[in-house]
């Protein structure tokens, strides 16, 4: 630990899901899409001219921003692109929150990176417990003294979603506070709040190519909001990395977002499998909150999440488990292909019997 700053010594970093290479796993632990990227995206990758890599990419990913703007029904000045939505979320902390301010408010059980970013940027946090049914307590959040909010919708790791009408009511009730809506899994729900960004100056929606677009390996995410909010993110980007989205990612993601019909098909297949898996897990005695995402949060009291996780791992299926008071009983299972899900259910049955 020699030479490390106090912050580097003290901070508890985010732990990403396992990417094991020791054997072939059915990998249902990081909410990746089981289907390939669109043929148009694959074509953009294959035909990318290598000589262009000599040059730096477009610093603000202008062509990609224009394609995203077209798809989202906004203007390019309303779009910001980053190296994964994690980076977009990271930059939003210093862009919109002060170290000496009232802090960023989020749920106790939500995307755990928010807590890491708050610590990294020295921003106070206000934690509000989920309700017993795993829904977000928006009334309690509204009552918090804070500079703004991070709301994952659908939430992770629970999969629980908040409809657009309810979200609008919340956003309208806190006009002085910024509301950052993390819509990483929104395509599997279909209640995006991007339309609210045109009506409310305090809404920033963050989305990603990693999940519904099957491009986690490309590392690209984006934010949609007022031109003023986007300008704030651009200021922070240019304090950190002028070229966060590489040239290949810009080209591939542009092709992907232009191929919505392909992805509508993929999303429909994942949703159909989610419903099948959810019903099967409940049939096996698991508690599963209604999921609007591409994963299920499943717990079976007496068995324990760690035992389920380890039992599945030993049988070649990776799911995600965390230790913690709210998490001990549960595992988070990404929806795979029908074949993968069937194997998962068989292996689960082995553990239970
Ligand atoms: N938000 C949520 C809720 C997530 O689960 C993830 C994936 N770990 C992200 C954001 C970040 O995804 P990415 O950086 O791949 O866009």
mmCIF file of C-alpha atoms and ligand atoms in Angstrom:
data_model
loop_
_atom_site.group_PDB
_atom_site.id
_atom_site.type_symbol
_atom_site.label_atom_id
_atom_site.label_comp_id
_atom_site.label_asym_id
_atom_site.label_seq_id
_atom_site.Cartn_x
_atom_site.Cartn_y
_atom_site.Cartn_z
ATOM 1 C CA UNK A 1 0.000 0.000 0.000
ATOM 2 C CA UNK A 2 3.065 2.262 -0.135
ATOM 3 C CA UNK A 3 2.544 5.453 -2.134
ATOM 4 C CA UNK A 4 -1.243 5.111 -2.165
ATOM 5 C CA UNK A 5 -3.294 8.169 -1.299
ATOM 6 C CA UNK A 6 -5.587 8.096 1.716
ATOM 7 C CA UNK A 7 -8.532 7.840 -0.657
ATOM 8 C CA UNK A 8 -7.061 4.915 -2.582
ATOM 9 C CA UNK A 9 -6.391 3.089 0.675
ATOM 10 C CA UNK A 10 -9.791 3.724 2.194
ATOM 11 C CA UNK A 11 -12.246 3.355 -0.670
ATOM 12 C CA UNK A 12 -14.183 0.103 -1.226
ATOM 13 C CA UNK A 13 -14.252 -0.331 -5.028
ATOM 14 C CA UNK A 14 -17.155 -1.805 -6.979
ATOM 15 C CA UNK A 15 -16.831 -5.550 -7.566
ATOM 16 C CA UNK A 16 -17.757 -6.534 -11.107
ATOM 17 C CA UNK A 17 -19.363 -9.918 -11.835
ATOM 18 C CA UNK A 18 -17.030 -12.894 -12.301
ATOM 19 C CA UNK A 19 -15.574 -13.486 -15.771
ATOM 20 C CA UNK A 20 -14.202 -16.960 -15.091
ATOM 21 C CA UNK A 21 -12.064 -18.883 -17.591
ATOM 22 C CA UNK A 22 -11.492 -22.106 -15.640
ATOM 23 C CA UNK A 23 -14.250 -23.961 -17.483
ATOM 24 C CA UNK A 24 -17.161 -23.272 -19.800
ATOM 25 C CA UNK A 25 -20.041 -21.826 -17.838
ATOM 26 C CA UNK A 26 -23.580 -20.967 -18.670
ATOM 27 C CA UNK A 27 -23.057 -17.350 -17.796
ATOM 28 C CA UNK A 28 -26.099 -15.764 -16.206
ATOM 29 C CA UNK A 29 -24.304 -13.406 -13.819
ATOM 30 C CA UNK A 30 -23.744 -10.017 -15.499
ATOM 31 C CA UNK A 31 -27.034 -9.324 -17.294
ATOM 32 C CA UNK A 32 -25.547 -9.639 -20.740
ATOM 33 C CA UNK A 33 -27.837 -10.295 -23.686
ATOM 34 C CA UNK A 34 -27.786 -13.951 -24.792
ATOM 35 C CA UNK A 35 -28.330 -12.976 -28.441
ATOM 36 C CA UNK A 36 -25.737 -11.496 -30.812
ATOM 37 C CA UNK A 37 -25.546 -7.825 -31.854
ATOM 38 C CA UNK A 38 -27.517 -6.879 -34.972
ATOM 39 C CA UNK A 39 -26.177 -7.879 -38.404
ATOM 40 C CA UNK A 40 -25.805 -4.156 -39.190
ATOM 41 C CA UNK A 41 -23.595 -3.694 -36.116
ATOM 42 C CA UNK A 42 -21.525 -6.757 -37.053
ATOM 43 C CA UNK A 43 -21.124 -5.379 -40.579
ATOM 44 C CA UNK A 44 -19.963 -2.000 -39.214
ATOM 45 C CA UNK A 45 -17.344 -3.833 -37.157
ATOM 46 C CA UNK A 46 -16.102 -5.969 -40.069
ATOM 47 C CA UNK A 47 -15.866 -3.066 -42.496
ATOM 48 C CA UNK A 48 -14.303 -0.534 -40.129
ATOM 49 C CA UNK A 49 -11.252 0.862 -41.982
ATOM 50 C CA UNK A 50 -8.162 0.082 -39.876
ATOM 51 C CA UNK A 51 -6.278 3.084 -41.257
ATOM 52 C CA UNK A 52 -8.786 5.339 -39.486
ATOM 53 C CA UNK A 53 -7.413 4.139 -36.156
ATOM 54 C CA UNK A 54 -4.375 6.329 -36.862
ATOM 55 C CA UNK A 55 -6.544 9.289 -35.931
ATOM 56 C CA UNK A 56 -8.224 10.124 -32.657
ATOM 57 C CA UNK A 57 -11.961 9.532 -32.731
ATOM 58 C CA UNK A 58 -14.478 12.374 -32.742
ATOM 59 C CA UNK A 59 -14.135 13.716 -29.203
ATOM 60 C CA UNK A 60 -17.863 14.221 -28.648
ATOM 61 C CA UNK A 61 -18.943 11.248 -30.824
ATOM 62 C CA UNK A 62 -20.965 13.625 -33.024
ATOM 63 C CA UNK A 63 -22.221 11.109 -35.590
ATOM 64 C CA UNK A 64 -23.232 8.658 -32.887
ATOM 65 C CA UNK A 65 -24.938 11.434 -30.926
ATOM 66 C CA UNK A 66 -26.917 12.339 -34.044
ATOM 67 C CA UNK A 67 -27.988 8.706 -34.522
ATOM 68 C CA UNK A 68 -29.001 8.402 -30.856
ATOM 69 C CA UNK A 69 -30.865 11.726 -31.059
ATOM 70 C CA UNK A 70 -32.805 10.475 -34.079
ATOM 71 C CA UNK A 71 -33.715 7.227 -32.327
ATOM 72 C CA UNK A 72 -34.704 8.975 -29.085
ATOM 73 C CA UNK A 73 -36.595 11.850 -30.734
ATOM 74 C CA UNK A 74 -34.333 14.595 -29.352
ATOM 75 C CA UNK A 75 -31.557 16.849 -30.733
ATOM 76 C CA UNK A 76 -27.845 15.965 -30.735
ATOM 77 C CA UNK A 77 -27.242 18.726 -28.144
ATOM 78 C CA UNK A 78 -29.437 16.653 -25.794
ATOM 79 C CA UNK A 79 -27.160 13.595 -25.985
ATOM 80 C CA UNK A 80 -23.863 12.792 -24.258
ATOM 81 C CA UNK A 81 -21.840 9.624 -24.961
ATOM 82 C CA UNK A 82 -19.403 7.910 -22.639
ATOM 83 C CA UNK A 83 -17.319 4.762 -22.239
ATOM 84 C CA UNK A 84 -20.158 2.656 -20.879
ATOM 85 C CA UNK A 85 -23.021 4.117 -18.885
ATOM 86 C CA UNK A 86 -20.824 3.592 -15.830
ATOM 87 C CA UNK A 87 -18.623 6.416 -17.077
ATOM 88 C CA UNK A 88 -21.636 8.607 -17.846
ATOM 89 C CA UNK A 89 -22.936 7.992 -14.319
ATOM 90 C CA UNK A 90 -19.472 8.640 -12.869
ATOM 91 C CA UNK A 91 -19.167 12.014 -14.603
ATOM 92 C CA UNK A 92 -22.665 12.978 -13.481
ATOM 93 C CA UNK A 93 -21.519 13.034 -9.839
ATOM 94 C CA UNK A 94 -19.025 15.909 -10.130
ATOM 95 C CA UNK A 95 -21.198 17.565 -12.801
ATOM 96 C CA UNK A 96 -24.299 17.859 -10.593
ATOM 97 C CA UNK A 97 -23.271 17.344 -6.950
ATOM 98 C CA UNK A 98 -21.090 19.304 -4.537
ATOM 99 C CA UNK A 99 -18.799 17.783 -1.956
ATOM 100 C CA UNK A 100 -20.124 20.229 0.624
ATOM 101 C CA UNK A 101 -23.723 19.927 -0.597
ATOM 102 C CA UNK A 102 -26.719 18.036 0.776
ATOM 103 C CA UNK A 103 -25.703 14.962 -1.200
ATOM 104 C CA UNK A 104 -27.015 12.378 -3.602
ATOM 105 C CA UNK A 105 -30.014 10.299 -2.562
ATOM 106 C CA UNK A 106 -30.584 6.692 -3.602
ATOM 107 C CA UNK A 107 -32.117 3.458 -2.341
ATOM 108 C CA UNK A 108 -30.371 1.061 0.030
ATOM 109 C CA UNK A 109 -30.785 -1.750 -2.472
ATOM 110 C CA UNK A 110 -29.902 -0.422 -5.908
ATOM 111 C CA UNK A 111 -26.935 -0.317 -8.294
ATOM 112 C CA UNK A 112 -24.025 -0.454 -5.865
ATOM 113 C CA UNK A 113 -21.781 1.660 -8.069
ATOM 114 C CA UNK A 114 -23.649 4.834 -6.965
ATOM 115 C CA UNK A 115 -22.180 4.447 -3.516
ATOM 116 C CA UNK A 116 -18.683 3.933 -4.927
ATOM 117 C CA UNK A 117 -18.945 7.004 -7.166
ATOM 118 C CA UNK A 118 -20.207 9.114 -4.258
ATOM 119 C CA UNK A 119 -17.205 8.015 -2.184
ATOM 120 C CA UNK A 120 -14.779 8.506 -5.076
ATOM 121 C CA UNK A 121 -15.957 12.060 -5.728
ATOM 122 C CA UNK A 122 -16.403 12.901 -2.045
ATOM 123 C CA UNK A 123 -20.140 13.532 -2.316
ATOM 124 C CA UNK A 124 -22.395 12.885 0.691
ATOM 125 C CA UNK A 125 -25.032 10.200 0.276
ATOM 126 C CA UNK A 126 -28.572 9.892 1.627
ATOM 127 C CA UNK A 127 -29.776 6.296 1.671
ATOM 128 C CA UNK A 128 -33.491 5.467 1.659
ATOM 129 C CA UNK A 129 -34.600 1.861 2.317
ATOM 130 C CA UNK A 130 -36.751 0.059 -0.241
ATOM 131 C CA UNK A 131 -40.222 -0.872 0.951
ATOM 132 C CA UNK A 132 -40.788 -4.456 2.103
ATOM 133 C CA UNK A 133 -42.163 -5.403 -1.334
ATOM 134 C CA UNK A 134 -38.900 -4.160 -2.966
ATOM 135 C CA UNK A 135 -40.528 -1.071 -4.498
ATOM 136 C CA UNK A 136 -38.764 2.260 -4.182
ATOM 137 C CA UNK A 137 -40.061 4.557 -1.461
ATOM 138 C CA UNK A 138 -40.447 7.678 -3.591
ATOM 139 C CA UNK A 139 -42.352 9.528 -0.853
ATOM 140 C CA UNK A 140 -39.475 9.032 1.590
ATOM 141 C CA UNK A 141 -36.978 10.016 -1.093
ATOM 142 C CA UNK A 142 -38.930 13.187 -1.889
ATOM 143 C CA UNK A 143 -38.703 14.175 1.786
ATOM 144 C CA UNK A 144 -34.886 13.910 1.864
ATOM 145 C CA UNK A 145 -32.706 16.983 2.042
ATOM 146 C CA UNK A 146 -30.443 16.342 -0.969
ATOM 147 C CA UNK A 147 -29.152 17.872 -4.197
ATOM 148 C CA UNK A 148 -30.634 15.123 -6.331
ATOM 149 C CA UNK A 149 -31.390 11.460 -6.913
ATOM 150 C CA UNK A 150 -30.122 8.330 -8.601
ATOM 151 C CA UNK A 151 -32.948 5.977 -9.511
ATOM 152 C CA UNK A 152 -32.274 2.793 -11.453
ATOM 153 C CA UNK A 153 -35.442 2.011 -13.394
ATOM 154 C CA UNK A 154 -35.922 -0.916 -13.599
ATOM 155 C CA UNK A 155 -33.973 -1.233 -10.381
ATOM 156 C CA UNK A 156 -30.970 -3.524 -10.008
ATOM 157 C CA UNK A 157 -30.650 -6.111 -8.584
ATOM 158 C CA UNK A 158 -34.404 -6.412 -7.911
ATOM 159 C CA UNK A 159 -35.721 -5.876 -11.466
ATOM 160 C CA UNK A 160 -38.649 -3.847 -10.102
ATOM 161 C CA UNK A 161 -39.850 -1.037 -12.393
ATOM 162 C CA UNK A 162 -41.571 2.313 -11.919
ATOM 163 C CA UNK A 163 -44.044 3.354 -14.634
ATOM 164 C CA UNK A 164 -43.568 6.616 -16.518
ATOM 165 C CA UNK A 165 -46.639 8.288 -14.989
ATOM 166 C CA UNK A 166 -45.436 7.635 -11.430
ATOM 167 C CA UNK A 167 -41.936 8.776 -12.355
ATOM 168 C CA UNK A 168 -43.317 11.988 -13.857
ATOM 169 C CA UNK A 169 -45.224 12.712 -10.673
ATOM 170 C CA UNK A 170 -41.993 12.331 -8.695
ATOM 171 C CA UNK A 171 -39.886 14.428 -11.064
ATOM 172 C CA UNK A 172 -42.500 17.212 -11.112
ATOM 173 C CA UNK A 173 -42.569 17.250 -7.306
ATOM 174 C CA UNK A 174 -38.829 17.949 -6.927
ATOM 175 C CA UNK A 175 -38.167 20.683 -9.535
ATOM 176 C CA UNK A 176 -35.136 22.035 -7.661
ATOM 177 C CA UNK A 177 -33.380 18.670 -7.533
ATOM 178 C CA UNK A 178 -31.784 16.741 -10.358
ATOM 179 C CA UNK A 179 -33.211 13.281 -10.975
ATOM 180 C CA UNK A 180 -30.814 10.914 -12.715
ATOM 181 C CA UNK A 181 -32.724 7.956 -14.102
ATOM 182 C CA UNK A 182 -30.506 4.984 -14.843
ATOM 183 C CA UNK A 183 -32.368 3.157 -17.602
ATOM 184 C CA UNK A 184 -29.753 0.468 -18.287
ATOM 185 C CA UNK A 185 -32.525 -2.171 -18.469
ATOM 186 C CA UNK A 186 -35.402 -0.004 -19.697
ATOM 187 C CA UNK A 187 -35.806 -1.685 -23.090
ATOM 188 C CA UNK A 188 -37.075 -4.759 -21.238
ATOM 189 C CA UNK A 189 -39.784 -2.617 -19.595
ATOM 190 C CA UNK A 190 -40.742 -0.029 -22.226
ATOM 191 C CA UNK A 191 -41.542 2.927 -19.968
ATOM 192 C CA UNK A 192 -38.568 5.147 -20.775
ATOM 193 C CA UNK A 193 -38.590 8.641 -19.308
ATOM 194 C CA UNK A 194 -36.661 10.156 -22.217
ATOM 195 C CA UNK A 195 -39.866 12.055 -23.201
ATOM 196 C CA UNK A 196 -39.784 13.736 -19.761
ATOM 197 C CA UNK A 197 -36.387 15.292 -20.535
ATOM 198 C CA UNK A 198 -38.162 17.677 -22.939
ATOM 199 C CA UNK A 199 -40.603 18.841 -20.316
ATOM 200 C CA UNK A 200 -38.518 18.849 -17.120
ATOM 201 C CA UNK A 201 -35.156 20.584 -16.794
ATOM 202 C CA UNK A 202 -34.233 18.400 -13.805
ATOM 203 C CA UNK A 203 -34.309 14.999 -15.570
ATOM 204 C CA UNK A 204 -31.286 13.210 -16.968
ATOM 205 C CA UNK A 205 -31.827 9.749 -18.434
ATOM 206 C CA UNK A 206 -28.819 7.422 -18.706
ATOM 207 C CA UNK A 207 -28.933 4.458 -21.090
ATOM 208 C CA UNK A 208 -26.512 1.872 -22.421
ATOM 209 C CA UNK A 209 -25.611 -0.288 -25.417
ATOM 210 C CA UNK A 210 -24.511 -3.075 -23.054
ATOM 211 C CA UNK A 211 -27.804 -4.841 -22.398
ATOM 212 C CA UNK A 212 -30.630 -4.645 -24.961
ATOM 213 C CA UNK A 213 -28.130 -3.850 -27.760
ATOM 214 C CA UNK A 214 -25.888 -6.856 -26.970
ATOM 215 C CA UNK A 215 -22.784 -4.650 -27.021
ATOM 216 C CA UNK A 216 -21.373 -4.854 -23.479
ATOM 217 C CA UNK A 217 -17.933 -5.446 -24.979
ATOM 218 C CA UNK A 218 -18.030 -2.159 -26.910
ATOM 219 C CA UNK A 219 -18.324 -0.041 -23.756
ATOM 220 C CA UNK A 220 -20.701 2.714 -24.755
ATOM 221 C CA UNK A 221 -23.493 4.436 -22.878
ATOM 222 C CA UNK A 222 -25.252 7.764 -23.176
ATOM 223 C CA UNK A 223 -27.288 10.375 -21.376
ATOM 224 C CA UNK A 224 -30.313 12.320 -22.636
ATOM 225 C CA UNK A 225 -31.280 15.622 -21.040
ATOM 226 C CA UNK A 226 -31.524 19.376 -21.535
ATOM 227 C CA UNK A 227 -28.704 21.038 -23.476
ATOM 228 C CA UNK A 228 -27.583 22.639 -20.203
ATOM 229 C CA UNK A 229 -27.238 19.296 -18.388
ATOM 230 C CA UNK A 230 -25.431 17.772 -21.379
ATOM 231 C CA UNK A 231 -23.040 20.739 -21.478
ATOM 232 C CA UNK A 232 -22.257 20.014 -17.819
ATOM 233 C CA UNK A 233 -21.336 16.412 -18.635
ATOM 234 C CA UNK A 234 -19.181 17.550 -21.561
ATOM 235 C CA UNK A 235 -17.291 19.890 -19.210
ATOM 236 C CA UNK A 236 -16.548 16.996 -16.861
ATOM 237 C CA UNK A 237 -15.557 14.680 -19.737
ATOM 238 C CA UNK A 238 -13.047 17.254 -20.934
ATOM 239 C CA UNK A 239 -11.531 17.336 -17.456
ATOM 240 C CA UNK A 240 -10.970 13.596 -17.551
ATOM 241 C CA UNK A 241 -10.742 12.033 -21.034
ATOM 242 C CA UNK A 242 -11.279 13.918 -24.285
ATOM 243 C CA UNK A 243 -11.972 10.754 -26.302
ATOM 244 C CA UNK A 244 -13.897 8.317 -24.125
ATOM 245 C CA UNK A 245 -15.732 6.500 -26.935
ATOM 246 C CA UNK A 246 -13.335 4.852 -29.381
ATOM 247 C CA UNK A 247 -13.820 5.110 -33.143
ATOM 248 C CA UNK A 248 -14.901 1.477 -33.560
ATOM 249 C CA UNK A 249 -17.482 1.772 -30.791
ATOM 250 C CA UNK A 250 -18.851 4.959 -32.353
ATOM 251 C CA UNK A 251 -19.336 3.207 -35.703
ATOM 252 C CA UNK A 252 -20.748 -0.038 -34.305
ATOM 253 C CA UNK A 253 -23.172 1.607 -31.860
ATOM 254 C CA UNK A 254 -24.377 3.940 -34.595
ATOM 255 C CA UNK A 255 -25.226 0.969 -36.778
ATOM 256 C CA UNK A 256 -26.870 -0.821 -33.849
ATOM 257 C CA UNK A 257 -29.200 2.006 -32.884
ATOM 258 C CA UNK A 258 -30.201 2.333 -36.528
ATOM 259 C CA UNK A 259 -31.351 -1.298 -36.506
ATOM 260 C CA UNK A 260 -34.189 -1.108 -34.002
ATOM 261 C CA UNK A 261 -36.378 -3.776 -35.701
ATOM 262 C CA UNK A 262 -33.714 -6.438 -35.065
ATOM 263 C CA UNK A 263 -33.482 -5.468 -31.410
ATOM 264 C CA UNK A 264 -37.259 -5.374 -30.937
ATOM 265 C CA UNK A 265 -37.182 -9.075 -31.821
ATOM 266 C CA UNK A 266 -34.344 -9.804 -29.381
ATOM 267 C CA UNK A 267 -36.048 -7.860 -26.581
ATOM 268 C CA UNK A 268 -39.338 -9.710 -27.140
ATOM 269 C CA UNK A 269 -37.552 -13.074 -26.913
ATOM 270 C CA UNK A 270 -35.774 -12.112 -23.679
ATOM 271 C CA UNK A 271 -39.035 -10.853 -22.159
ATOM 272 C CA UNK A 272 -40.872 -14.068 -23.077
ATOM 273 C CA UNK A 273 -38.134 -16.136 -21.428
ATOM 274 C CA UNK A 274 -38.168 -13.860 -18.382
ATOM 275 C CA UNK A 275 -41.855 -14.625 -17.868
ATOM 276 C CA UNK A 276 -41.283 -18.370 -18.283
ATOM 277 C CA UNK A 277 -38.330 -18.375 -15.891
ATOM 278 C CA UNK A 278 -40.129 -16.216 -13.345
ATOM 279 C CA UNK A 279 -43.128 -18.579 -13.303
ATOM 280 C CA UNK A 280 -40.891 -21.652 -13.067
ATOM 281 C CA UNK A 281 -38.861 -20.188 -10.177
ATOM 282 C CA UNK A 282 -42.010 -19.246 -8.279
ATOM 283 C CA UNK A 283 -43.297 -22.747 -8.923
ATOM 284 C CA UNK A 284 -40.153 -24.066 -7.237
ATOM 285 C CA UNK A 285 -40.877 -21.973 -4.166
ATOM 286 C CA UNK A 286 -38.649 -18.971 -4.870
ATOM 287 C CA UNK A 287 -39.744 -15.468 -3.980
ATOM 288 C CA UNK A 288 -39.276 -13.382 -7.140
ATOM 289 C CA UNK A 289 -40.310 -9.715 -7.281
ATOM 290 C CA UNK A 290 -42.015 -8.889 -10.605
ATOM 291 C CA UNK A 291 -39.101 -8.218 -12.960
ATOM 292 C CA UNK A 292 -39.163 -5.608 -15.715
ATOM 293 C CA UNK A 293 -35.517 -6.225 -16.621
ATOM 294 C CA UNK A 294 -33.510 -9.059 -18.219
ATOM 295 C CA UNK A 295 -32.782 -10.665 -14.858
ATOM 296 C CA UNK A 296 -34.637 -12.121 -11.886
ATOM 297 C CA UNK A 297 -33.976 -11.599 -8.207
ATOM 298 C CA UNK A 298 -34.823 -14.920 -6.615
ATOM 299 C CA UNK A 299 -34.673 -16.054 -2.994
ATOM 300 C CA UNK A 300 -35.737 -19.202 -1.228
ATOM 301 C CA UNK A 301 -35.414 -18.413 2.476
ATOM 302 C CA UNK A 302 -34.065 -21.560 4.071
ATOM 303 C CA UNK A 303 -31.710 -22.504 1.227
ATOM 304 C CA UNK A 304 -29.805 -19.200 1.151
ATOM 305 C CA UNK A 305 -28.434 -17.282 -1.799
ATOM 306 C CA UNK A 306 -24.826 -18.347 -1.275
ATOM 307 C CA UNK A 307 -25.761 -22.014 -1.296
ATOM 308 C CA UNK A 308 -27.739 -21.576 -4.505
ATOM 309 C CA UNK A 309 -24.896 -19.621 -6.111
ATOM 310 C CA UNK A 310 -22.254 -22.178 -5.098
ATOM 311 C CA UNK A 311 -24.429 -25.150 -5.994
ATOM 312 C CA UNK A 312 -25.040 -23.731 -9.463
ATOM 313 C CA UNK A 313 -21.389 -22.796 -9.970
ATOM 314 C CA UNK A 314 -20.305 -26.348 -9.155
ATOM 315 C CA UNK A 315 -22.679 -27.485 -11.901
ATOM 316 C CA UNK A 316 -21.362 -24.977 -14.463
ATOM 317 C CA UNK A 317 -23.952 -22.208 -14.145
ATOM 318 C CA UNK A 318 -22.869 -18.755 -12.975
ATOM 319 C CA UNK A 319 -25.348 -16.452 -11.275
ATOM 320 C CA UNK A 320 -24.696 -13.460 -9.017
ATOM 321 C CA UNK A 321 -24.841 -13.415 -5.244
ATOM 322 C CA UNK A 322 -23.928 -10.770 -2.700
ATOM 323 C CA UNK A 323 -23.548 -11.089 1.035
ATOM 324 C CA UNK A 324 -25.497 -8.493 2.960
ATOM 325 C CA UNK A 325 -28.562 -8.233 5.174
ATOM 326 C CA UNK A 326 -30.972 -7.538 2.292
ATOM 327 C CA UNK A 327 -29.186 -9.838 -0.130
ATOM 328 C CA UNK A 328 -28.261 -13.008 1.762
ATOM 329 C CA UNK A 329 -31.326 -14.979 0.713
ATOM 330 C CA UNK A 330 -31.158 -14.032 -2.951
ATOM 331 C CA UNK A 331 -29.353 -14.639 -6.203
ATOM 332 C CA UNK A 332 -29.688 -12.555 -9.332
ATOM 333 C CA UNK A 333 -30.177 -14.622 -12.457
ATOM 334 C CA UNK A 334 -29.756 -13.156 -15.946
ATOM 335 C CA UNK A 335 -32.300 -14.393 -18.482
ATOM 336 C CA UNK A 336 -30.451 -16.560 -21.001
ATOM 337 C CA UNK A 337 -31.525 -18.430 -24.112
ATOM 338 C CA UNK A 338 -34.403 -20.915 -23.681
ATOM 339 C CA UNK A 339 -31.830 -23.764 -23.652
ATOM 340 C CA UNK A 340 -29.681 -22.071 -21.002
ATOM 341 C CA UNK A 341 -32.695 -21.314 -18.834
ATOM 342 C CA UNK A 342 -33.894 -24.900 -19.022
ATOM 343 C CA UNK A 343 -30.474 -26.141 -17.874
ATOM 344 C CA UNK A 344 -30.487 -23.566 -15.071
ATOM 345 C CA UNK A 345 -33.861 -24.854 -13.850
ATOM 346 C CA UNK A 346 -32.622 -28.468 -13.934
ATOM 347 C CA UNK A 347 -29.506 -27.599 -11.928
ATOM 348 C CA UNK A 348 -31.581 -25.617 -9.445
ATOM 349 C CA UNK A 349 -33.845 -28.598 -8.980
ATOM 350 C CA UNK A 350 -30.754 -30.714 -8.209
ATOM 351 C CA UNK A 351 -29.817 -28.295 -5.421
ATOM 352 C CA UNK A 352 -33.303 -28.243 -3.944
ATOM 353 C CA UNK A 353 -33.797 -32.021 -3.962
HETATM 354 N N1 LIG B 1 -26.573 0.769 -14.458
HETATM 355 C C1 LIG B 1 -26.980 -0.410 -13.982
HETATM 356 C C2 LIG B 1 -28.191 -0.461 -13.121
HETATM 357 C C3 LIG B 1 -26.252 -1.579 -14.281
HETATM 358 O O1 LIG B 1 -26.627 -2.763 -13.779
HETATM 359 C C4 LIG B 1 -25.112 -1.490 -15.104
HETATM 360 C C5 LIG B 1 -24.335 -2.727 -15.474
HETATM 361 N N2 LIG B 1 -23.473 -3.184 -14.481
HETATM 362 C C6 LIG B 1 -24.719 -0.224 -15.552
HETATM 363 C C7 LIG B 1 -25.485 0.883 -15.228
HETATM 364 C C8 LIG B 1 -23.475 -0.012 -16.341
HETATM 365 O O2 LIG B 1 -23.472 -0.611 -17.576
HETATM 366 P P1 LIG B 1 -22.441 -0.203 -18.694
HETATM 367 O O3 LIG B 1 -21.297 0.559 -18.076
HETATM 368 O O4 LIG B 1 -22.029 -1.468 -19.313
HETATM 369 O O5 LIG B 1 -23.215 0.694 -19.648
#
